[in-house]
PDB file of C-alpha atoms in Angstrom:
ATOM      1  CA  MET A   1      51.441  81.319 129.438  1.00 75.00           C
ATOM      2  CA  ILE A   2      54.973  81.902 130.717  1.00 83.00           C
ATOM      3  CA  ALA A   3      54.969  78.484 132.365  1.00 83.00           C
ATOM      4  CA  THR A   4      53.852  76.923 129.069  1.00 84.00           C
ATOM      5  CA  VAL A   5      56.632  78.690 127.174  1.00 87.00           C
ATOM      6  CA  LEU A   6      59.294  77.563 129.652  1.00 86.00           C
ATOM      7  CA  LEU A   7      57.986  73.992 129.707  1.00 83.00           C
ATOM      8  CA  THR A   8      57.973  73.780 125.917  1.00 86.00           C
ATOM      9  CA  ILE A   9      61.455  75.296 125.647  1.00 87.00           C
ATOM     10  CA  GLY A  10      62.805  72.606 127.964  1.00 85.00           C
ATOM     11  CA  VAL A  11      61.033  69.751 126.198  1.00 81.00           C
ATOM     12  CA  VAL A  12      62.035  70.800 122.681  1.00 83.00           C
ATOM     13  CA  PHE A  13      65.593  71.736 123.657  1.00 84.00           C
ATOM     14  CA  LEU A  14      66.196  68.306 125.210  1.00 79.00           C
ATOM     15  CA  ALA A  15      64.519  66.564 122.274  1.00 75.00           C
ATOM     16  CA  GLU A  16      66.774  68.379 119.801  1.00 79.00           C
ATOM     17  CA  LEU A  17      70.032  67.453 121.533  1.00 76.00           C
ATOM     18  CA  GLY A  18      71.763  64.931 119.301  1.00 68.00           C
ATOM     19  CA  ASP A  19      68.988  65.090 116.703  1.00 72.00           C
ATOM     20  CA  LYS A  20      69.692  65.333 112.959  1.00 75.00           C
ATOM     21  CA  SER A  21      68.669  68.989 112.963  1.00 80.00           C
ATOM     22  CA  GLN A  22      71.704  69.801 115.103  1.00 80.00           C
ATOM     23  CA  LEU A  23      73.977  67.955 112.687  1.00 79.00           C
ATOM     24  CA  MET A  24      72.342  69.803 109.812  1.00 83.00           C
ATOM     25  CA  ALA A  25      72.869  73.136 111.554  1.00 86.00           C
ATOM     26  CA  LEU A  26      76.536  72.278 112.117  1.00 83.00           C
ATOM     27  CA  THR A  27      76.920  71.250 108.475  1.00 81.00           C
ATOM     28  CA  PHE A  28      75.320  74.428 107.143  1.00 85.00           C
ATOM     29  CA  ALA A  29      77.446  76.530 109.514  1.00 84.00           C
ATOM     30  CA  LEU A  30      80.540  75.075 107.842  1.00 78.00           C
ATOM     31  CA  ARG A  31      79.403  76.419 104.459  1.00 80.00           C
ATOM     32  CA  TYR A  32      77.446  79.624 105.090  1.00 84.00           C
ATOM     33  CA  ARG A  33      77.524  82.637 107.374  1.00 86.00           C
ATOM     34  CA  TRP A  34      76.177  81.850 110.817  1.00 87.00           C
ATOM     35  CA  TRP A  35      73.465  84.523 110.752  1.00 90.00           C
ATOM     36  CA  VAL A  36      72.162  83.168 107.434  1.00 90.00           C
ATOM     37  CA  VAL A  37      71.918  79.662 108.927  1.00 90.00           C
ATOM     38  CA  LEU A  38      70.333  80.889 112.147  1.00 91.00           C
ATOM     39  CA  GLY A  39      67.824  83.012 110.252  1.00 91.00           C
ATOM     40  CA  GLY A  40      66.810  80.093 108.048  1.00 91.00           C
ATOM     41  CA  ILE A  41      66.469  77.797 111.064  1.00 92.00           C
ATOM     42  CA  ALA A  42      64.394  80.335 112.992  1.00 92.00           C
ATOM     43  CA  THR A  43      62.043  80.902 110.058  1.00 92.00           C
ATOM     44  CA  ALA A  44      61.639  77.188 109.382  1.00 90.00           C
ATOM     45  CA  SER A  45      61.110  76.449 113.090  1.00 90.00           C
ATOM     46  CA  ALA A  46      58.418  79.091 113.420  1.00 91.00           C
ATOM     47  CA  ALA A  47      56.616  77.752 110.331  1.00 90.00           C
ATOM     48  CA  VAL A  48      56.875  74.063 111.266  1.00 87.00           C
ATOM     49  CA  HIS A  49      55.796  74.550 114.856  1.00 87.00           C
ATOM     50  CA  LEU A  50      52.914  76.761 113.811  1.00 87.00           C
ATOM     51  CA  ILE A  51      51.739  73.870 111.641  1.00 84.00           C
ATOM     52  CA  SER A  52      52.266  71.380 114.461  1.00 81.00           C
ATOM     53  CA  VAL A  53      50.302  73.359 117.063  1.00 83.00           C
ATOM     54  CA  GLY A  54      47.555  73.851 114.487  1.00 79.00           C
ATOM     55  CA  ILE A  55      47.432  70.112 113.921  1.00 74.00           C
ATOM     56  CA  GLY A  56      47.443  69.324 117.619  1.00 68.00           C
ATOM     57  CA  TYR A  57      45.116  72.043 118.799  1.00 67.00           C
ATOM     58  CA  PHE A  58      42.742  72.731 115.928  1.00 67.00           C
ATOM     59  CA  LEU A  59      42.709  69.828 113.508  1.00 60.00           C
ATOM     60  CA  GLY A  60      43.971  66.704 115.222  1.00 53.00           C
ATOM     61  CA  ALA A  61      45.001  65.448 111.757  1.00 52.00           C
ATOM     62  CA  ALA A  62      48.228  63.979 110.464  1.00 55.00           C
ATOM     63  CA  LEU A  63      50.483  65.104 107.661  1.00 58.00           C
ATOM     64  CA  PRO A  64      51.573  62.757 104.837  1.00 66.00           C
ATOM     65  CA  THR A  65      54.882  62.139 106.568  1.00 66.00           C
ATOM     66  CA  THR A  66      56.076  59.456 104.140  1.00 74.00           C
ATOM     67  CA  ALA A  67      55.787  61.713 101.092  1.00 74.00           C
ATOM     68  CA  ILE A  68      57.423  64.587 102.941  1.00 69.00           C
ATOM     69  CA  ALA A  69      60.266  62.306 104.066  1.00 74.00           C
ATOM     70  CA  LEU A  70      60.864  61.138 100.501  1.00 81.00           C
ATOM     71  CA  ILE A  71      61.049  64.733  99.261  1.00 77.00           C
ATOM     72  CA  ALA A  72      63.447  65.596 102.085  1.00 74.00           C
ATOM     73  CA  ALA A  73      65.630  62.566 101.278  1.00 79.00           C
ATOM     74  CA  VAL A  74      65.898  63.551  97.616  1.00 83.00           C
ATOM     75  CA  THR A  75      66.715  67.133  98.640  1.00 76.00           C
ATOM     76  CA  PHE A  76      69.509  66.045 100.996  1.00 77.00           C
ATOM     77  CA  LEU A  77      71.024  63.684  98.429  1.00 83.00           C
ATOM     78  CA  ALA A  78      70.923  66.388  95.762  1.00 81.00           C
ATOM     79  CA  VAL A  79      72.560  68.948  98.069  1.00 75.00           C
ATOM     80  CA  GLY A  80      75.233  66.414  99.041  1.00 78.00           C
ATOM     81  CA  LEU A  81      76.088  65.549  95.446  1.00 83.00           C
ATOM     82  CA  TRP A  82      76.123  69.202  94.434  1.00 79.00           C
ATOM     83  CA  THR A  83      78.423  70.069  97.345  1.00 74.00           C
ATOM     84  CA  LEU A  84      80.857  67.297  96.429  1.00 79.00           C
ATOM     85  CA  ARG A  85      80.780  68.441  92.810  1.00 76.00           C
ATOM     86  CA  GLU A  86      81.682  71.989  93.869  1.00 70.00           C
ATOM     87  CA  HIS A  87      84.668  70.907  95.965  1.00 64.00           C
ATOM     88  CA  PHE A  88      85.823  67.983  93.859  1.00 64.00           C
ATOM     89  CA  GLY A  89      85.159  69.186  90.340  1.00 54.00           C
ATOM     90  CA  THR A  90      86.575  67.508  87.299  1.00 44.00           C
ATOM     91  CA  GLY A  91      89.807  68.913  85.979  1.00 41.00           C
ATOM     92  CA  GLU A  92      90.843  70.441  89.282  1.00 44.00           C
ATOM     93  CA  GLN A  93      93.312  68.781  91.582  1.00 44.00           C
ATOM     94  CA  ASP A  94      93.278  71.295  94.390  1.00 44.00           C
ATOM     95  CA  PRO A  95      90.497  73.851  93.976  1.00 44.00           C
ATOM     96  CA  GLU A  96      91.061  77.332  95.222  1.00 45.00           C
ATOM     97  CA  PRO A  97      89.430  77.992  98.610  1.00 41.00           C
ATOM     98  CA  LYS A  98      86.114  79.762  98.425  1.00 45.00           C
ATOM     99  CA  ALA A  99      84.753  82.356 100.796  1.00 42.00           C
ATOM    100  CA  PRO A 100      81.645  81.462 102.802  1.00 45.00           C
ATOM    101  CA  LYS A 101      78.564  82.079 100.733  1.00 47.00           C
ATOM    102  CA  VAL A 102      76.136  84.853 101.489  1.00 43.00           C
ATOM    103  CA  GLY A 103      72.989  86.179  99.911  1.00 46.00           C
ATOM    104  CA  GLY A 104      69.470  84.971  99.376  1.00 55.00           C
ATOM    105  CA  ALA A 105      70.147  81.518  97.930  1.00 82.00           C
ATOM    106  CA  PRO A 106      71.817  80.025 101.065  1.00 83.00           C
ATOM    107  CA  PHE A 107      68.971  81.305 103.236  1.00 89.00           C
ATOM    108  CA  PHE A 108      66.355  79.528 101.118  1.00 88.00           C
ATOM    109  CA  VAL A 109      68.493  76.375 101.000  1.00 85.00           C
ATOM    110  CA  VAL A 110      68.637  76.265 104.807  1.00 88.00           C
ATOM    111  CA  LEU A 111      64.971  77.199 105.128  1.00 89.00           C
ATOM    112  CA  SER A 112      63.724  74.515 102.733  1.00 86.00           C
ATOM    113  CA  ALA A 113      66.027  71.825 104.139  1.00 84.00           C
ATOM    114  CA  PHE A 114      64.918  72.392 107.742  1.00 87.00           C
ATOM    115  CA  LEU A 115      61.294  72.786 106.743  1.00 84.00           C
ATOM    116  CA  LEU A 116      61.292  69.386 105.031  1.00 81.00           C
ATOM    117  CA  ALA A 117      63.393  67.725 107.727  1.00 79.00           C
ATOM    118  CA  GLU A 118      61.235  68.862 110.628  1.00 78.00           C
ATOM    119  CA  LEU A 119      57.861  68.073 109.072  1.00 75.00           C
ATOM    120  CA  GLY A 120      56.934  64.744 110.593  1.00 66.00           C
ATOM    121  CA  ASP A 121      59.894  64.768 112.983  1.00 71.00           C
ATOM    122  CA  ARG A 122      59.570  63.715 116.617  1.00 70.00           C
ATOM    123  CA  THR A 123      59.796  67.345 117.742  1.00 76.00           C
ATOM    124  CA  MET A 124      56.768  68.192 115.658  1.00 77.00           C
ATOM    125  CA  PHE A 125      54.734  65.408 117.258  1.00 73.00           C
ATOM    126  CA  ALA A 126      55.883  66.484 120.721  1.00 76.00           C
ATOM    127  CA  THR A 127      54.792  70.047 119.974  1.00 81.00           C
ATOM    128  CA  ALA A 128      51.433  68.855 118.664  1.00 77.00           C
ATOM    129  CA  ALA A 129      50.932  66.776 121.817  1.00 75.00           C
ATOM    130  CA  LEU A 130      51.751  69.741 124.054  1.00 79.00           C
ATOM    131  CA  ALA A 131      49.337  71.933 122.100  1.00 79.00           C
ATOM    132  CA  THR A 132      46.450  69.594 122.933  1.00 74.00           C
ATOM    133  CA  ASP A 133      46.812  70.349 126.670  1.00 73.00           C
ATOM    134  CA  TYR A 134      48.383  73.813 126.838  1.00 80.00           C
ATOM    135  CA  ASP A 135      47.943  77.233 125.295  1.00 83.00           C
ATOM    136  CA  TRP A 136      48.932  76.924 121.621  1.00 82.00           C
ATOM    137  CA  VAL A 137      50.570  80.352 121.477  1.00 88.00           C
ATOM    138  CA  GLY A 138      52.866  79.505 124.380  1.00 88.00           C
ATOM    139  CA  VAL A 139      53.667  76.111 122.874  1.00 88.00           C
ATOM    140  CA  TRP A 140      54.484  77.706 119.531  1.00 90.00           C
ATOM    141  CA  LEU A 141      56.775  80.323 121.062  1.00 92.00           C
ATOM    142  CA  GLY A 142      58.475  77.848 123.380  1.00 91.00           C
ATOM    143  CA  SER A 143      59.046  75.208 120.707  1.00 89.00           C
ATOM    144  CA  THR A 144      60.517  77.754 118.296  1.00 91.00           C
ATOM    145  CA  ILE A 145      62.834  79.214 120.930  1.00 92.00           C
ATOM    146  CA  GLY A 146      63.888  75.753 122.141  1.00 90.00           C
ATOM    147  CA  MET A 147      64.745  74.522 118.673  1.00 90.00           C
ATOM    148  CA  VAL A 148      66.651  77.677 117.728  1.00 91.00           C
ATOM    149  CA  ALA A 149      68.613  77.523 120.995  1.00 91.00           C
ATOM    150  CA  ALA A 150      69.572  73.874 120.451  1.00 88.00           C
ATOM    151  CA  ASP A 151      70.634  74.475 116.866  1.00 89.00           C
ATOM    152  CA  ALA A 152      72.543  77.625 117.861  1.00 91.00           C
ATOM    153  CA  LEU A 153      74.830  75.383 119.916  1.00 88.00           C
ATOM    154  CA  ALA A 154      75.514  73.308 116.818  1.00 85.00           C
ATOM    155  CA  ILE A 155      76.194  76.467 114.801  1.00 88.00           C
ATOM    156  CA  ALA A 156      78.734  77.572 117.408  1.00 88.00           C
ATOM    157  CA  VAL A 157      80.477  74.199 117.121  1.00 83.00           C
ATOM    158  CA  GLY A 158      80.468  74.541 113.346  1.00 79.00           C
ATOM    159  CA  ILE A 159      82.090  77.978 113.587  1.00 82.00           C
ATOM    160  CA  LEU A 160      84.838  76.641 115.876  1.00 82.00           C
ATOM    161  CA  VAL A 161      85.469  73.645 113.629  1.00 75.00           C
ATOM    162  CA  GLY A 162      85.479  75.801 110.519  1.00 70.00           C
ATOM    163  CA  LYS A 163      88.295  77.955 111.880  1.00 71.00           C
ATOM    164  CA  HIS A 164      90.663  74.975 112.077  1.00 71.00           C
ATOM    165  CA  LEU A 165      89.850  73.142 108.840  1.00 70.00           C
ATOM    166  CA  PRO A 166      90.539  74.106 105.214  1.00 72.00           C
ATOM    167  CA  GLU A 167      87.588  74.982 103.027  1.00 67.00           C
ATOM    168  CA  HIS A 168      88.192  72.016 100.737  1.00 71.00           C
ATOM    169  CA  THR A 169      87.962  69.542 103.643  1.00 74.00           C
ATOM    170  CA  ILE A 170      84.886  71.270 105.038  1.00 71.00           C
ATOM    171  CA  GLY A 171      83.117  71.113 101.673  1.00 71.00           C
ATOM    172  CA  ILE A 172      83.752  67.400 101.190  1.00 78.00           C
ATOM    173  CA  GLY A 173      82.777  66.614 104.794  1.00 77.00           C
ATOM    174  CA  SER A 174      79.512  68.552 104.556  1.00 73.00           C
ATOM    175  CA  GLY A 175      78.679  66.877 101.258  1.00 79.00           C
ATOM    176  CA  LEU A 176      79.185  63.428 102.794  1.00 84.00           C
ATOM    177  CA  LEU A 177      77.031  64.402 105.781  1.00 80.00           C
ATOM    178  CA  PHE A 178      74.195  65.433 103.480  1.00 79.00           C
ATOM    179  CA  LEU A 179      74.463  62.072 101.722  1.00 86.00           C
ATOM    180  CA  TYR A 180      74.093  60.425 105.129  1.00 85.00           C
ATOM    181  CA  PHE A 181      71.031  62.518 105.987  1.00 79.00           C
ATOM    182  CA  GLY A 182      69.442  61.688 102.654  1.00 82.00           C
ATOM    183  CA  ALA A 183      70.127  57.950 102.949  1.00 87.00           C
ATOM    184  CA  ALA A 184      68.887  57.819 106.557  1.00 84.00           C
ATOM    185  CA  THR A 185      65.704  59.740 105.726  1.00 80.00           C
ATOM    186  CA  LEU A 186      65.070  57.551 102.694  1.00 85.00           C
ATOM    187  CA  LEU A 187      65.505  54.331 104.694  1.00 86.00           C
ATOM    188  CA  GLY A 188      63.308  55.629 107.489  1.00 82.00           C
ATOM    189  CA  ALA A 189      60.521  56.405 105.034  1.00 79.00           C
ATOM    190  CA  THR A 190      60.730  53.268 102.888  1.00 85.00           C
ATOM    191  CA  ALA A 191      61.694  50.697 105.544  1.00 82.00           C
ATOM    192  CA  PRO A 192      60.010  51.727 108.814  1.00 77.00           C
ATOM    193  CA  ALA A 193      60.499  48.234 110.252  1.00 80.00           C
ATOM    194  CA  LEU A 194      64.248  48.806 110.524  1.00 80.00           C
ATOM    195  CA  GLY A 195      65.522  49.947 113.881  1.00 77.00           C
ATOM    196  CA  GLY A 196      67.435  53.142 114.449  1.00 75.00           C
ATOM    197  CA  VAL A 197      70.795  51.355 114.658  1.00 82.00           C
ATOM    198  CA  ALA A 198      70.172  49.481 111.397  1.00 85.00           C
ATOM    199  CA  VAL A 199      69.111  52.663 109.623  1.00 83.00           C
ATOM    200  CA  ALA A 200      72.191  54.507 110.870  1.00 83.00           C
ATOM    201  CA  GLY A 201      74.510  51.678 109.836  1.00 87.00           C
ATOM    202  CA  LEU A 202      73.046  51.254 106.371  1.00 89.00           C
ATOM    203  CA  ALA A 203      72.890  55.007 105.785  1.00 87.00           C
ATOM    204  CA  ALA A 204      76.557  55.336 106.746  1.00 88.00           C
ATOM    205  CA  LEU A 205      77.463  53.067 103.825  1.00 90.00           C
ATOM    206  CA  VAL A 206      76.426  55.736 101.309  1.00 88.00           C
ATOM    207  CA  PRO A 207      78.907  58.460 102.389  1.00 86.00           C
ATOM    208  CA  ALA A 208      81.528  55.777 103.054  1.00 88.00           C
ATOM    209  CA  LEU A 209      81.300  54.496  99.479  1.00 88.00           C
ATOM    210  CA  ALA A 210      81.206  58.034  98.111  1.00 85.00           C
ATOM    211  CA  GLY A 211      84.266  58.978 100.172  1.00 82.00           C
ATOM    212  CA  ALA A 212      86.142  55.888  98.990  1.00 85.00           C
ATOM    213  CA  ALA A 213      85.316  56.726  95.375  1.00 83.00           C
ATOM    214  CA  LEU A 214      86.561  60.288  95.837  1.00 80.00           C
ATOM    215  CA  LEU A 215      89.770  59.053  97.476  1.00 79.00           C
ATOM    216  CA  LEU A 216      90.483  56.588  94.670  1.00 83.00           C
ATOM    217  CA  THR A 217      89.812  59.254  92.060  1.00 81.00           C
ATOM    218  CA  ARG A 218      92.162  61.682  93.794  1.00 76.00           C
ATOM    219  CA  MET A 219      94.912  59.040  94.050  1.00 81.00           C
ATOM    220  CA  ALA A 220      94.503  58.207  90.372  1.00 79.00           C
ATOM    221  CA  ARG A 221      94.839  61.868  89.429  1.00 75.00           C
ATOM    222  CA  ARG A 222      97.980  62.308  91.485  1.00 76.00           C
ATOM    223  CA  SER A 223      99.613  59.153  90.136  1.00 76.00           C
ATOM    224  CA  SER A 224      98.967  60.077  86.488  1.00 67.00           C
ATOM    225  CA  PRO A 225     101.977  61.785  84.826  1.00 59.00           C
ATOM    226  CA  ALA A 226     101.627  65.522  84.647  1.00 54.00           C
ATOM    227  CA  GLN A 227     101.575  67.053  81.197  1.00 55.00           C
ATOM    228  CA  PRO A 228     104.663  69.245  80.635  1.00 52.00           C
ATOM    229  CA  ARG A 229     103.876  72.847  80.012  1.00 54.00           C
ATOM    230  CA  THR A 230     106.073  75.224  78.017  1.00 53.00           C
ATOM    231  CA  VAL A 231     106.224  78.693  79.456  1.00 50.00           C
ATOM    232  CA  ARG A 232     107.263  81.244  76.854  1.00 55.00           C
ATOM    233  CA  HIS A 233     108.158  84.824  77.301  1.00 53.00           C
ATOM    234  CA  PRO A 234     105.782  87.207  75.518  1.00 53.00           C
ATOM    235  CA  ASP A 235     108.674  88.620  73.458  1.00 56.00           C
ATOM    236  CA  ALA A 236     110.134  85.236  72.556  1.00 52.00           C
ATOM    237  CA  THR A 237     110.228  84.257  68.893  1.00 53.00           C
ATOM    238  CA  ASP A 238     109.267  80.886  67.525  1.00 50.00           C
ATOM    239  CA  PRO A 239     112.505  79.073  66.602  1.00 51.00           C
ATOM    240  CA  ALA A 240     110.848  77.771  63.417  1.00 49.00           C
ATOM    241  CA  VAL A 241     110.559  81.270  62.009  1.00 49.00           C
ATOM    242  CA  VAL A 242     113.869  82.712  63.232  1.00 48.00           C
ATOM    243  CA  PRO A 243     115.780  83.927  60.143  1.00 54.00           C
ATOM    244  CA  ALA A 244     119.104  82.229  59.462  1.00 52.00           C
ATOM    245  CA  ALA A 245     122.238  84.090  60.389  1.00 53.00           C
ATOM    246  CA  PRO A 246     123.903  85.835  57.393  1.00 56.00           C
ATOM    247  CA  ALA A 247     126.719  83.800  55.883  1.00 53.00           C
ATOM    248  CA  ASP A 248     130.302  85.045  56.019  1.00 54.00           C
ATOM    249  CA  ARG A 249     130.701  86.711  52.612  1.00 56.00           C
ATOM    250  CA  SER A 250     134.483  86.683  52.893  1.00 54.00           C
ATOM    251  CA  SER A 251     134.465  82.959  52.387  1.00 53.00           C
ATOM    252  CA  LEU A 252     132.536  83.371  49.138  1.00 51.00           C
ATOM    253  CA  ARG A 253     134.957  85.806  47.472  1.00 57.00           C
ATOM    254  CA  PRO A 254     137.607  84.518  45.050  1.00 55.00           C
ATOM    255  CA  ARG A 255     141.004  83.766  46.488  1.00 54.00           C
ATOM    256  CA  SER A 256     142.592  86.567  44.484  1.00 53.00           C
ATOM    257  CA  GLU A 257     140.374  89.174  46.220  1.00 53.00           C
ATOM    258  CA  ARG A 258     141.083  87.975  49.740  1.00 52.00           C
TER     259      ARG A 258
END
């Protein structure tokens, strides 16, 4: 079984290099704590590869990959738009930097995103194929370890990049990347006849147009005249209600009394 584990680790690790899951791991590492991202990836990998070895070894069936891809595409687009909304909200020119998010919600975001992205992915089919010839337990362990190791490299890159970029830039960049993932997944599911280069080129138009729209909006906000603001001291009195100074009574007395 050790040989099966090592073989599967090598196959899955090489298959994940340059794959969208690595880009997703890097993107999530720019927004959330690294252990939250790694935990979500590990959980999703274990679940997906357990399904894949079950399909390859026990069932020999296929999942409805088109429906799963459509759900994943909608999820990525929604996450991308929500991320851009957070970091480019209306009424704010330069939002205050936010601390990396922690807690349960980011973990389930990472878990669900990777679970949908990996269902029907090439790594899943490779794992299912290995499970038809080798021990399924070894294939499951090796595929999970290989995927987590490959995505851990991307997380490390995300941590290094995040140290040198402001939070506002990171948020906008990750939002645009999610738009790309969503557009690419949607094109791959609805237009399977397109080649990989065509899908990548067409999908890149979506974040490019979104980025151009954000840039034009930001330029318009900066060019608009700023509204003057009056800063008043708490103890200041409204000039409209300031009582008039008392008149000089000496000027009102008769000349004989002066």
